[in-house]
PDB file of C-alpha atoms in Angstrom:
ATOM      1  CA  UNK A  10     112.731 102.610 112.921  1.00 84.00           C
ATOM      2  CA  UNK A  11     115.931 100.762 113.835  1.00 91.00           C
ATOM      3  CA  UNK A  12     119.376 101.050 112.182  1.00 95.00           C
ATOM      4  CA  UNK A  13     120.009 102.685 108.772  1.00 95.00           C
ATOM      5  CA  UNK A  14     123.509 101.660 107.844  1.00 91.00           C
ATOM      6  CA  UNK A  15     125.293 101.616 104.503  1.00 88.00           C
ATOM      7  CA  UNK A  16     122.897 101.212 101.601  1.00 88.00           C
ATOM      8  CA  UNK A  17     120.039 101.671 104.122  1.00 93.00           C
ATOM      9  CA  UNK A  18     121.304 105.058 105.105  1.00 95.00           C
ATOM     10  CA  UNK A  19     121.558 105.791 101.325  1.00 92.00           C
ATOM     11  CA  UNK A  20     117.939 105.139 100.918  1.00 95.00           C
ATOM     12  CA  UNK A  21     117.110 107.373 103.866  1.00 97.00           C
ATOM     13  CA  UNK A  22     119.105 110.321 102.327  1.00 94.00           C
ATOM     14  CA  UNK A  23     117.294 109.634  98.911  1.00 90.00           C
ATOM     15  CA  UNK A  24     113.949 110.049 100.458  1.00 93.00           C
ATOM     16  CA  UNK A  25     111.873 113.237  99.987  1.00 91.00           C
ATOM     17  CA  UNK A  26     110.755 113.061 103.460  1.00 94.00           C
ATOM     18  CA  UNK A  27     112.232 111.090 106.151  1.00 96.00           C
ATOM     19  CA  UNK A  28     110.962 110.470 109.707  1.00 96.00           C
ATOM     20  CA  UNK A  29     112.317 108.298 112.553  1.00 95.00           C
ATOM     21  CA  UNK A  30     111.612 107.173 115.967  1.00 95.00           C
ATOM     22  CA  UNK A  31     113.816 107.672 119.049  1.00 91.00           C
ATOM     23  CA  UNK A  32     115.875 104.358 118.898  1.00 93.00           C
ATOM     24  CA  UNK A  33     116.793 104.972 115.258  1.00 96.00           C
ATOM     25  CA  UNK A  34     120.537 105.095 114.307  1.00 97.00           C
ATOM     26  CA  UNK A  35     122.250 106.133 111.195  1.00 96.00           C
ATOM     27  CA  UNK A  36     125.749 105.305 109.974  1.00 92.00           C
ATOM     28  CA  UNK A  37     128.091 104.853 107.000  1.00 89.00           C
ATOM     29  CA  UNK A  38     129.450 101.452 107.201  1.00 85.00           C
ATOM     30  CA  UNK A  39     131.178 101.030 103.701  1.00 81.00           C
ATOM     31  CA  UNK A  40     134.748 101.534 105.042  1.00 76.00           C
ATOM     32  CA  UNK A  41     134.398  99.137 108.032  1.00 78.00           C
ATOM     33  CA  UNK A  42     132.920  96.767 105.510  1.00 77.00           C
ATOM     34  CA  UNK A  43     135.910  97.152 103.176  1.00 77.00           C
ATOM     35  CA  UNK A  44     134.014  98.512 100.258  1.00 79.00           C
ATOM     36  CA  UNK A  45     133.507 101.990  98.754  1.00 81.00           C
ATOM     37  CA  UNK A  46     130.120 103.963  99.259  1.00 84.00           C
ATOM     38  CA  UNK A  47     127.144 103.401  97.064  1.00 82.00           C
ATOM     39  CA  UNK A  48     123.582 104.379  96.969  1.00 81.00           C
ATOM     40  CA  UNK A  49     124.279 107.752  95.532  1.00 83.00           C
ATOM     41  CA  UNK A  50     125.596 108.860  99.042  1.00 87.00           C
ATOM     42  CA  UNK A  51     128.424 110.816  97.264  1.00 84.00           C
ATOM     43  CA  UNK A  52     125.750 113.000  95.834  1.00 83.00           C
ATOM     44  CA  UNK A  53     123.113 113.116  98.664  1.00 87.00           C
ATOM     45  CA  UNK A  54     125.244 112.930 101.949  1.00 91.00           C
ATOM     46  CA  UNK A  55     127.125 116.131 101.089  1.00 89.00           C
ATOM     47  CA  UNK A  56     124.078 118.089  99.989  1.00 89.00           C
ATOM     48  CA  UNK A  57     122.125 117.138 103.059  1.00 94.00           C
ATOM     49  CA  UNK A  58     124.597 117.454 105.891  1.00 96.00           C
ATOM     50  CA  UNK A  59     127.374 119.546 104.242  1.00 94.00           C
ATOM     51  CA  UNK A  60     130.880 118.732 103.198  1.00 93.00           C
ATOM     52  CA  UNK A  61     132.673 118.476 106.543  1.00 96.00           C
ATOM     53  CA  UNK A  62     129.943 116.483 108.234  1.00 96.00           C
ATOM     54  CA  UNK A  63     129.683 114.100 105.256  1.00 94.00           C
ATOM     55  CA  UNK A  64     133.427 113.493 105.575  1.00 93.00           C
ATOM     56  CA  UNK A  65     133.110 113.128 109.391  1.00 93.00           C
ATOM     57  CA  UNK A  66     130.511 110.396 108.894  1.00 92.00           C
ATOM     58  CA  UNK A  67     132.139 108.664 105.980  1.00 90.00           C
ATOM     59  CA  UNK A  68     135.699 108.636 107.276  1.00 90.00           C
ATOM     60  CA  UNK A  69     135.082 107.806 110.854  1.00 90.00           C
ATOM     61  CA  UNK A  70     132.026 105.547 110.730  1.00 87.00           C
ATOM     62  CA  UNK A  71     130.316 107.786 113.330  1.00 90.00           C
ATOM     63  CA  UNK A  72     126.815 106.871 114.299  1.00 94.00           C
ATOM     64  CA  UNK A  73     124.154 109.445 114.425  1.00 96.00           C
ATOM     65  CA  UNK A  74     121.477 108.902 116.997  1.00 97.00           C
ATOM     66  CA  UNK A  75     117.876 109.993 116.100  1.00 97.00           C
ATOM     67  CA  UNK A  76     118.235 113.514 117.685  1.00 97.00           C
ATOM     68  CA  UNK A  77     121.586 114.137 115.841  1.00 97.00           C
ATOM     69  CA  UNK A  78     119.847 112.989 112.617  1.00 98.00           C
ATOM     70  CA  UNK A  79     117.160 115.517 113.114  1.00 98.00           C
ATOM     71  CA  UNK A  80     119.761 118.450 113.916  1.00 98.00           C
ATOM     72  CA  UNK A  81     121.814 117.367 110.887  1.00 98.00           C
ATOM     73  CA  UNK A  82     118.894 117.261 108.490  1.00 97.00           C
ATOM     74  CA  UNK A  83     119.049 113.578 107.786  1.00 98.00           C
ATOM     75  CA  UNK A  84     115.380 113.286 108.953  1.00 98.00           C
ATOM     76  CA  UNK A  85     112.559 115.784 108.901  1.00 96.00           C
ATOM     77  CA  UNK A  86     110.977 114.708 112.137  1.00 95.00           C
ATOM     78  CA  UNK A  87     111.707 112.494 115.090  1.00 95.00           C
ATOM     79  CA  UNK A  88     108.490 111.010 116.753  1.00 93.00           C
ATOM     80  CA  UNK A  89     108.772 109.243 120.202  1.00 89.00           C
ATOM     81  CA  UNK A  90     106.953 106.146 121.300  1.00 84.00           C
ATOM     82  CA  UNK A  91     103.559 105.332 120.209  1.00 84.00           C
ATOM     83  CA  UNK A  92     103.248 108.583 118.280  1.00 85.00           C
ATOM     84  CA  UNK A  93     105.493 107.244 115.509  1.00 90.00           C
ATOM     85  CA  UNK A  94     103.071 104.906 113.752  1.00 90.00           C
ATOM     86  CA  UNK A  95     100.177 107.465 114.144  1.00 91.00           C
ATOM     87  CA  UNK A  96     102.283 110.334 112.782  1.00 92.00           C
ATOM     88  CA  UNK A  97     103.556 108.403 109.881  1.00 92.00           C
ATOM     89  CA  UNK A  98      99.972 107.282 108.978  1.00 92.00           C
ATOM     90  CA  UNK A  99      98.869 111.048 109.068  1.00 92.00           C
ATOM     91  CA  UNK A 100     101.613 112.174 106.836  1.00 92.00           C
ATOM     92  CA  UNK A 101     101.080 109.321 104.342  1.00 92.00           C
ATOM     93  CA  UNK A 102      97.375 110.085 104.184  1.00 92.00           C
ATOM     94  CA  UNK A 103      97.958 113.784 103.641  1.00 89.00           C
ATOM     95  CA  UNK A 104     100.384 113.202 100.889  1.00 91.00           C
ATOM     96  CA  UNK A 105      98.119 110.708  99.146  1.00 91.00           C
ATOM     97  CA  UNK A 106      95.139 113.189  99.198  1.00 89.00           C
ATOM     98  CA  UNK A 107      97.322 116.203  98.072  1.00 86.00           C
ATOM     99  CA  UNK A 108      97.984 117.426  94.614  1.00 90.00           C
ATOM    100  CA  UNK A 109     100.279 114.704  93.500  1.00 90.00           C
ATOM    101  CA  UNK A 110     100.985 116.176  90.171  1.00 90.00           C
ATOM    102  CA  UNK A 111     102.252 119.504  91.913  1.00 90.00           C
ATOM    103  CA  UNK A 112     104.298 117.238  94.313  1.00 91.00           C
ATOM    104  CA  UNK A 113     105.948 115.627  91.418  1.00 91.00           C
ATOM    105  CA  UNK A 114     106.864 118.779  89.801  1.00 90.00           C
ATOM    106  CA  UNK A 115     108.326 120.319  93.007  1.00 90.00           C
ATOM    107  CA  UNK A 116     110.314 117.097  93.672  1.00 89.00           C
ATOM    108  CA  UNK A 117     111.723 117.117  90.129  1.00 88.00           C
ATOM    109  CA  UNK A 118     112.680 120.835  90.313  1.00 84.00           C
ATOM    110  CA  UNK A 119     114.360 120.463  93.686  1.00 85.00           C
ATOM    111  CA  UNK A 120     116.527 117.507  92.244  1.00 81.00           C
ATOM    112  CA  UNK A 121     117.453 119.331  89.108  1.00 81.00           C
ATOM    113  CA  UNK A 122     118.020 122.482  91.180  1.00 75.00           C
ATOM    114  CA  UNK A 123     121.096 121.009  92.858  1.00 75.00           C
ATOM    115  CA  UNK A 124     122.678 120.715  89.466  1.00 76.00           C
ATOM    116  CA  UNK A 125     121.516 123.868  87.580  1.00 74.00           C
ATOM    117  CA  UNK A 126     121.931 127.580  87.636  1.00 76.00           C
ATOM    118  CA  UNK A 127     119.267 129.869  89.212  1.00 73.00           C
ATOM    119  CA  UNK A 128     118.255 130.952  85.617  1.00 81.00           C
ATOM    120  CA  UNK A 129     117.850 127.312  84.555  1.00 79.00           C
ATOM    121  CA  UNK A 130     115.744 126.635  87.728  1.00 67.00           C
ATOM    122  CA  UNK A 131     113.659 129.602  87.228  1.00 79.00           C
ATOM    123  CA  UNK A 132     113.004 128.674  83.654  1.00 84.00           C
ATOM    124  CA  UNK A 133     111.728 125.183  84.644  1.00 81.00           C
ATOM    125  CA  UNK A 134     109.687 126.662  87.391  1.00 78.00           C
ATOM    126  CA  UNK A 135     107.880 128.963  84.941  1.00 85.00           C
ATOM    127  CA  UNK A 136     107.155 126.026  82.698  1.00 87.00           C
ATOM    128  CA  UNK A 137     105.782 124.069  85.636  1.00 82.00           C
ATOM    129  CA  UNK A 138     103.354 126.977  86.423  1.00 83.00           C
ATOM    130  CA  UNK A 139     102.081 126.921  82.901  1.00 86.00           C
ATOM    131  CA  UNK A 140     101.823 123.124  82.905  1.00 87.00           C
ATOM    132  CA  UNK A 141     100.021 123.121  86.251  1.00 85.00           C
ATOM    133  CA  UNK A 142      97.278 125.388  84.902  1.00 84.00           C
ATOM    134  CA  UNK A 143      95.985 122.468  82.661  1.00 88.00           C
ATOM    135  CA  UNK A 144      95.161 120.301  85.584  1.00 86.00           C
ATOM    136  CA  UNK A 145      91.626 120.095  87.126  1.00 87.00           C
ATOM    137  CA  UNK A 146      93.140 120.768  90.512  1.00 82.00           C
ATOM    138  CA  UNK A 147      93.913 124.415  89.479  1.00 83.00           C
ATOM    139  CA  UNK A 148      90.311 124.893  88.241  1.00 86.00           C
ATOM    140  CA  UNK A 149      88.986 123.778  91.467  1.00 85.00           C
ATOM    141  CA  UNK A 150      91.327 125.870  93.440  1.00 79.00           C
ATOM    142  CA  UNK A 151      90.511 129.020  91.386  1.00 82.00           C
ATOM    143  CA  UNK A 152      86.724 128.305  91.790  1.00 85.00           C
ATOM    144  CA  UNK A 153      87.132 128.246  95.468  1.00 81.00           C
ATOM    145  CA  UNK A 154      89.166 131.555  95.461  1.00 76.00           C
ATOM    146  CA  UNK A 155      86.501 133.278  93.330  1.00 81.00           C
ATOM    147  CA  UNK A 156      83.642 132.183  95.584  1.00 81.00           C
ATOM    148  CA  UNK A 157      85.760 133.309  98.639  1.00 73.00           C
ATOM    149  CA  UNK A 158      85.672 129.829 100.102  1.00 69.00           C
ATOM    150  CA  UNK A 159      89.558 130.031 100.692  1.00 61.00           C
ATOM    151  CA  UNK A 160      92.058 127.323 100.450  1.00 57.00           C
ATOM    152  CA  UNK A 161      91.076 123.681 101.377  1.00 59.00           C
ATOM    153  CA  UNK A 162      93.344 122.885 104.286  1.00 56.00           C
ATOM    154  CA  UNK A 163      92.590 119.207 103.891  1.00 57.00           C
ATOM    155  CA  UNK A 164      95.330 119.104 101.254  1.00 56.00           C
ATOM    156  CA  UNK A 165      97.916 120.539 103.438  1.00 58.00           C
ATOM    157  CA  UNK A 166     100.424 117.822 104.827  1.00 57.00           C
ATOM    158  CA  UNK A 167     100.570 117.934 108.576  1.00 60.00           C
ATOM    159  CA  UNK A 168     103.903 117.144 110.124  1.00 60.00           C
ATOM    160  CA  UNK A 169     103.528 118.100 113.772  1.00 57.00           C
TER     161      UNK A 169
END
């Protein structure tokens, strides 16, 4: 909600999931402030919005409105009005109930995947699969599957 500028914009870019409301704005202010960019934006900005768009934002101090931030991939969802707080609460609750160890594995692999070859990524994914079998969550899932109860949709994160 509000304006994410400079380091605040860097925090948005570093988030695994980002949502905003309609009046939100996003901008790079470093050059207008007379300093170089920080907050790992030289890493995240180009990967999220692409090389040319990153340069446009950084070099021109262009402001993205909420709709553009959604289109450019800066945020995952845009919620309007009173829906914002409700939807954020739903997402947070769903994430907290989910298989957090698997969420952590996925997030780590995604970050490493930006810097590794496909072979290295695949090797790490295989190791994650092996590691995930040791968690009680896997045993519960398999028990449900074997008794034909299907998957438990309560662990799925809803992002309407």
